[in-house]
Each structure stands twice: as structure tokens, then as C-alpha cells.
């Protein structure tokens, strides 16, 4: 992993890159919402394991996971088939989300600057999808 981006820099980018982003930091995890939407984030940064999601072993020192909800088309281009032997603990590797892949969520543990650059169009898509869902009511 070269040139890892910090959790703080990643959060600041997501907050500042798009219009009207709300970041919920009421837990150790961060949830990013577009506009007035507060039910379904378009991106999350998860910092710890839970009883339902321990696949990434986030309780390791300094490990966090960026998650993005993208379109079915984008998800299937990246992951035409889901490999049952994915190493969800691998850092700086674009992966399907260990729990929410069926809802077309991507994830990456501790992305490098290079990987985050590749992810930026998907982040933009995740934001736009939420804005469009909210507009449709």
C-alpha cells in the first residue's frame, strides 16, 4: 500500500466535494448523506467490527473501510461474478462490500491516493444516485 490517504482527509474530501453533504459522526463510523436524506447514506467510512460485519477485521489498528453505493451497471462491470473466496481483509484493493454487495456497494480498506483517484467517479455516482432518489421522493 503506497501513499495511504488518511481517514480524516478522506472524510474532508467527501464532505467538500459535493453540494449539501451532511456527515453523521455520532458514532466512531462516518455516514455521508446528500441533502436532507438521513436514512440511506451514499458513502460510509467504517472503523470497527460489529456482530453482523466482521469480514474486514476492522478492529486492527488504523484500519478503516470506505463503502460506496453505486449503480447495478457499475457494480457488475467491476465485479461480473462474485468470488466466494475474496479476502475482505486486503487493504487498498477495490472489493464488493462484504455484506451489502447485493445492494451494489463497493468497498476498499485504507485506500491509497491512487486507488482513491480511481474511486472518485464512483463516489460521484453514489452521490448522484442518492440525490436522484431523494428528488423522486
PDB file of N, CA, C and O in Angstrom, residues 103-135:
ATOM      1  N   UNK A 103     -26.580  -5.134  -2.786  1.00  0.00           N
ATOM      2  CA  UNK A 103     -27.200  -3.820  -2.963  1.00  0.00           C
ATOM      3  C   UNK A 103     -26.265  -2.899  -3.749  1.00  0.00           C
ATOM      4  O   UNK A 103     -26.446  -1.693  -3.764  1.00  0.00           O
ATOM      5  N   UNK A 104     -25.243  -3.496  -4.377  1.00  0.00           N
ATOM      6  CA  UNK A 104     -24.308  -2.815  -5.265  1.00  0.00           C
ATOM      7  C   UNK A 104     -23.409  -1.811  -4.537  1.00  0.00           C
ATOM      8  O   UNK A 104     -23.167  -0.710  -5.009  1.00  0.00           O
ATOM      9  N   UNK A 105     -22.904  -2.239  -3.390  1.00  0.00           N
ATOM     10  CA  UNK A 105     -21.949  -1.434  -2.636  1.00  0.00           C
ATOM     11  C   UNK A 105     -20.535  -1.952  -2.874  1.00  0.00           C
ATOM     12  O   UNK A 105     -20.292  -3.165  -2.880  1.00  0.00           O
ATOM     13  N   UNK A 106     -19.626  -1.011  -3.084  1.00  0.00           N
ATOM     14  CA  UNK A 106     -18.195  -1.279  -3.226  1.00  0.00           C
ATOM     15  C   UNK A 106     -17.523  -0.976  -1.906  1.00  0.00           C
ATOM     16  O   UNK A 106     -18.029  -0.188  -1.108  1.00  0.00           O
ATOM     17  N   UNK A 107     -16.338  -1.526  -1.705  1.00  0.00           N
ATOM     18  CA  UNK A 107     -15.580  -1.184  -0.505  1.00  0.00           C
ATOM     19  C   UNK A 107     -14.094  -1.260  -0.787  1.00  0.00           C
ATOM     20  O   UNK A 107     -13.656  -1.942  -1.721  1.00  0.00           O
ATOM     21  N   UNK A 108     -13.343  -0.538   0.016  1.00  0.00           N
ATOM     22  CA  UNK A 108     -11.883  -0.609  -0.034  1.00  0.00           C
ATOM     23  C   UNK A 108     -11.354  -0.253   1.351  1.00  0.00           C
ATOM     24  O   UNK A 108     -11.806   0.706   1.971  1.00  0.00           O
ATOM     25  N   UNK A 109     -10.450  -1.066   1.844  1.00  0.00           N
ATOM     26  CA  UNK A 109      -9.812  -0.804   3.137  1.00  0.00           C
ATOM     27  C   UNK A 109      -8.588   0.069   2.917  1.00  0.00           C
ATOM     28  O   UNK A 109      -7.755  -0.217   2.035  1.00  0.00           O
ATOM     29  N   UNK A 110      -8.487   1.140   3.689  1.00  0.00           N
ATOM     30  CA  UNK A 110      -7.334   2.026   3.676  1.00  0.00           C
ATOM     31  C   UNK A 110      -6.854   2.324   2.250  1.00  0.00           C
ATOM     32  O   UNK A 110      -5.731   1.964   1.875  1.00  0.00           O
ATOM     33  N   UNK A 111      -7.680   3.004   1.451  1.00  0.00           N
ATOM     34  CA  UNK A 111      -7.277   3.265   0.070  1.00  0.00           C
ATOM     35  C   UNK A 111      -6.050   4.177  -0.016  1.00  0.00           C
ATOM     36  O   UNK A 111      -5.899   5.097   0.782  1.00  0.00           O
ATOM     37  N   UNK A 112      -5.206   3.883  -0.988  1.00  0.00           N
ATOM     38  CA  UNK A 112      -4.088   4.777  -1.302  1.00  0.00           C
ATOM     39  C   UNK A 112      -4.643   5.974  -2.073  1.00  0.00           C
ATOM     40  O   UNK A 112      -5.796   5.958  -2.533  1.00  0.00           O
ATOM     41  N   UNK A 113      -3.829   6.990  -2.254  1.00  0.00           N
ATOM     42  CA  UNK A 113      -4.240   8.136  -3.067  1.00  0.00           C
ATOM     43  C   UNK A 113      -4.571   7.670  -4.488  1.00  0.00           C
ATOM     44  O   UNK A 113      -5.530   8.146  -5.090  1.00  0.00           O
ATOM     45  N   UNK A 114      -3.784   6.724  -5.008  1.00  0.00           N
ATOM     46  CA  UNK A 114      -4.003   6.222  -6.364  1.00  0.00           C
ATOM     47  C   UNK A 114      -5.350   5.502  -6.468  1.00  0.00           C
ATOM     48  O   UNK A 114      -6.102   5.713  -7.422  1.00  0.00           O
ATOM     49  N   UNK A 115      -5.644   4.664  -5.514  1.00  0.00           N
ATOM     50  CA  UNK A 115      -6.922   3.940  -5.532  1.00  0.00           C
ATOM     51  C   UNK A 115      -8.086   4.903  -5.346  1.00  0.00           C
ATOM     52  O   UNK A 115      -9.111   4.779  -6.016  1.00  0.00           O
ATOM     53  N   UNK A 116      -7.920   5.883  -4.465  1.00  0.00           N
ATOM     54  CA  UNK A 116      -8.996   6.845  -4.268  1.00  0.00           C
ATOM     55  C   UNK A 116      -9.254   7.650  -5.533  1.00  0.00           C
ATOM     56  O   UNK A 116     -10.398   7.959  -5.863  1.00  0.00           O
ATOM     57  N   UNK A 117      -8.209   7.943  -6.290  1.00  0.00           N
ATOM     58  CA  UNK A 117      -8.380   8.647  -7.559  1.00  0.00           C
ATOM     59  C   UNK A 117      -9.266   7.831  -8.500  1.00  0.00           C
ATOM     60  O   UNK A 117     -10.160   8.358  -9.162  1.00  0.00           O
ATOM     61  N   UNK A 118      -9.050   6.512  -8.535  1.00  0.00           N
ATOM     62  CA  UNK A 118      -9.866   5.609  -9.351  1.00  0.00           C
ATOM     63  C   UNK A 118     -11.303   5.570  -8.831  1.00  0.00           C
ATOM     64  O   UNK A 118     -12.255   5.448  -9.609  1.00  0.00           O
ATOM     65  N   UNK A 119     -11.489   5.684  -7.521  1.00  0.00           N
ATOM     66  CA  UNK A 119     -12.816   5.612  -6.908  1.00  0.00           C
ATOM     67  C   UNK A 119     -13.637   6.887  -7.051  1.00  0.00           C
ATOM     68  O   UNK A 119     -14.858   6.855  -6.889  1.00  0.00           O
ATOM     69  N   UNK A 120     -12.997   8.001  -7.323  1.00  0.00           N
ATOM     70  CA  UNK A 120     -13.720   9.276  -7.331  1.00  0.00           C
ATOM     71  C   UNK A 120     -14.929   9.300  -8.274  1.00  0.00           C
ATOM     72  O   UNK A 120     -15.990   9.790  -7.888  1.00  0.00           O
ATOM     73  N   UNK A 121     -14.843   8.743  -9.489  1.00  0.00           N
ATOM     74  CA  UNK A 121     -16.063   8.722 -10.325  1.00  0.00           C
ATOM     75  C   UNK A 121     -17.191   7.893  -9.694  1.00  0.00           C
ATOM     76  O   UNK A 121     -18.368   8.226  -9.844  1.00  0.00           O
ATOM     77  N   UNK A 122     -16.837   6.848  -8.976  1.00  0.00           N
ATOM     78  CA  UNK A 122     -17.854   6.029  -8.307  1.00  0.00           C
ATOM     79  C   UNK A 122     -18.448   6.779  -7.120  1.00  0.00           C
ATOM     80  O   UNK A 122     -19.640   6.646  -6.832  1.00  0.00           O
ATOM     81  N   UNK A 123     -17.653   7.560  -6.444  1.00  0.00           N
ATOM     82  CA  UNK A 123     -18.155   8.402  -5.360  1.00  0.00           C
ATOM     83  C   UNK A 123     -19.136   9.435  -5.919  1.00  0.00           C
ATOM     84  O   UNK A 123     -20.218   9.653  -5.355  1.00  0.00           O
ATOM     85  N   UNK A 124     -18.779  10.019  -7.045  1.00  0.00           N
ATOM     86  CA  UNK A 124     -19.666  10.988  -7.702  1.00  0.00           C
ATOM     87  C   UNK A 124     -20.978  10.305  -8.095  1.00  0.00           C
ATOM     88  O   UNK A 124     -22.059  10.864  -7.920  1.00  0.00           O
ATOM     89  N   UNK A 125     -20.883   9.092  -8.615  1.00  0.00           N
ATOM     90  CA  UNK A 125     -22.078   8.338  -8.990  1.00  0.00           C
ATOM     91  C   UNK A 125     -22.939   8.022  -7.765  1.00  0.00           C
ATOM     92  O   UNK A 125     -24.165   8.168  -7.808  1.00  0.00           O
ATOM     93  N   UNK A 126     -22.311   7.601  -6.670  1.00  0.00           N
ATOM     94  CA  UNK A 126     -23.051   7.280  -5.449  1.00  0.00           C
ATOM     95  C   UNK A 126     -23.820   8.505  -4.952  1.00  0.00           C
ATOM     96  O   UNK A 126     -24.986   8.411  -4.569  1.00  0.00           O
ATOM     97  N   UNK A 127     -23.163   9.658  -4.970  1.00  0.00           N
ATOM     98  CA  UNK A 127     -23.804  10.906  -4.556  1.00  0.00           C
ATOM     99  C   UNK A 127     -24.991  11.217  -5.481  1.00  0.00           C
ATOM    100  O   UNK A 127     -26.095  11.494  -5.023  1.00  0.00           O
ATOM    101  N   UNK A 128     -24.764  11.147  -6.791  1.00  0.00           N
ATOM    102  CA  UNK A 128     -25.817  11.470  -7.762  1.00  0.00           C
ATOM    103  C   UNK A 128     -27.005  10.519  -7.636  1.00  0.00           C
ATOM    104  O   UNK A 128     -28.159  10.949  -7.738  1.00  0.00           O
ATOM    105  N   UNK A 129     -26.736   9.248  -7.406  1.00  0.00           N
ATOM    106  CA  UNK A 129     -27.829   8.289  -7.221  1.00  0.00           C
ATOM    107  C   UNK A 129     -28.692   8.669  -6.030  1.00  0.00           C
ATOM    108  O   UNK A 129     -29.925   8.603  -6.092  1.00  0.00           O
ATOM    109  N   UNK A 130     -28.052   9.074  -4.930  1.00  0.00           N
ATOM    110  CA  UNK A 130     -28.848   9.443  -3.767  1.00  0.00           C
ATOM    111  C   UNK A 130     -29.629  10.735  -4.012  1.00  0.00           C
ATOM    112  O   UNK A 130     -30.795  10.830  -3.644  1.00  0.00           O
ATOM    113  N   UNK A 131     -29.008  11.701  -4.648  1.00  0.00           N
ATOM    114  CA  UNK A 131     -29.712  12.957  -4.964  1.00  0.00           C
ATOM    115  C   UNK A 131     -30.927  12.653  -5.842  1.00  0.00           C
ATOM    116  O   UNK A 131     -32.027  13.164  -5.603  1.00  0.00           O
ATOM    117  N   UNK A 132     -30.756  11.796  -6.846  1.00  0.00           N
ATOM    118  CA  UNK A 132     -31.866  11.452  -7.744  1.00  0.00           C
ATOM    119  C   UNK A 132     -32.966  10.674  -7.014  1.00  0.00           C
ATOM    120  O   UNK A 132     -34.145  10.923  -7.260  1.00  0.00           O
ATOM    121  N   UNK A 133     -32.594   9.753  -6.133  1.00  0.00           N
ATOM    122  CA  UNK A 133     -33.604   9.015  -5.364  1.00  0.00           C
ATOM    123  C   UNK A 133     -34.400   9.963  -4.480  1.00  0.00           C
ATOM    124  O   UNK A 133     -35.616   9.842  -4.365  1.00  0.00           O
ATOM    125  N   UNK A 134     -33.708  10.895  -3.841  1.00  0.00           N
ATOM    126  CA  UNK A 134     -34.362  11.851  -2.957  1.00  0.00           C
ATOM    127  C   UNK A 134     -35.307  12.765  -3.747  1.00  0.00           C
ATOM    128  O   UNK A 134     -36.410  13.061  -3.309  1.00  0.00           O
ATOM    129  N   UNK A 135     -34.884  13.179  -4.950  1.00  0.00           N
ATOM    130  CA  UNK A 135     -35.709  14.055  -5.781  1.00  0.00           C
ATOM    131  C   UNK A 135     -36.980  13.369  -6.243  1.00  0.00           C
ATOM    132  O   UNK A 135     -38.014  14.007  -6.370  1.00  0.00           O
TER     133      UNK A 135
END
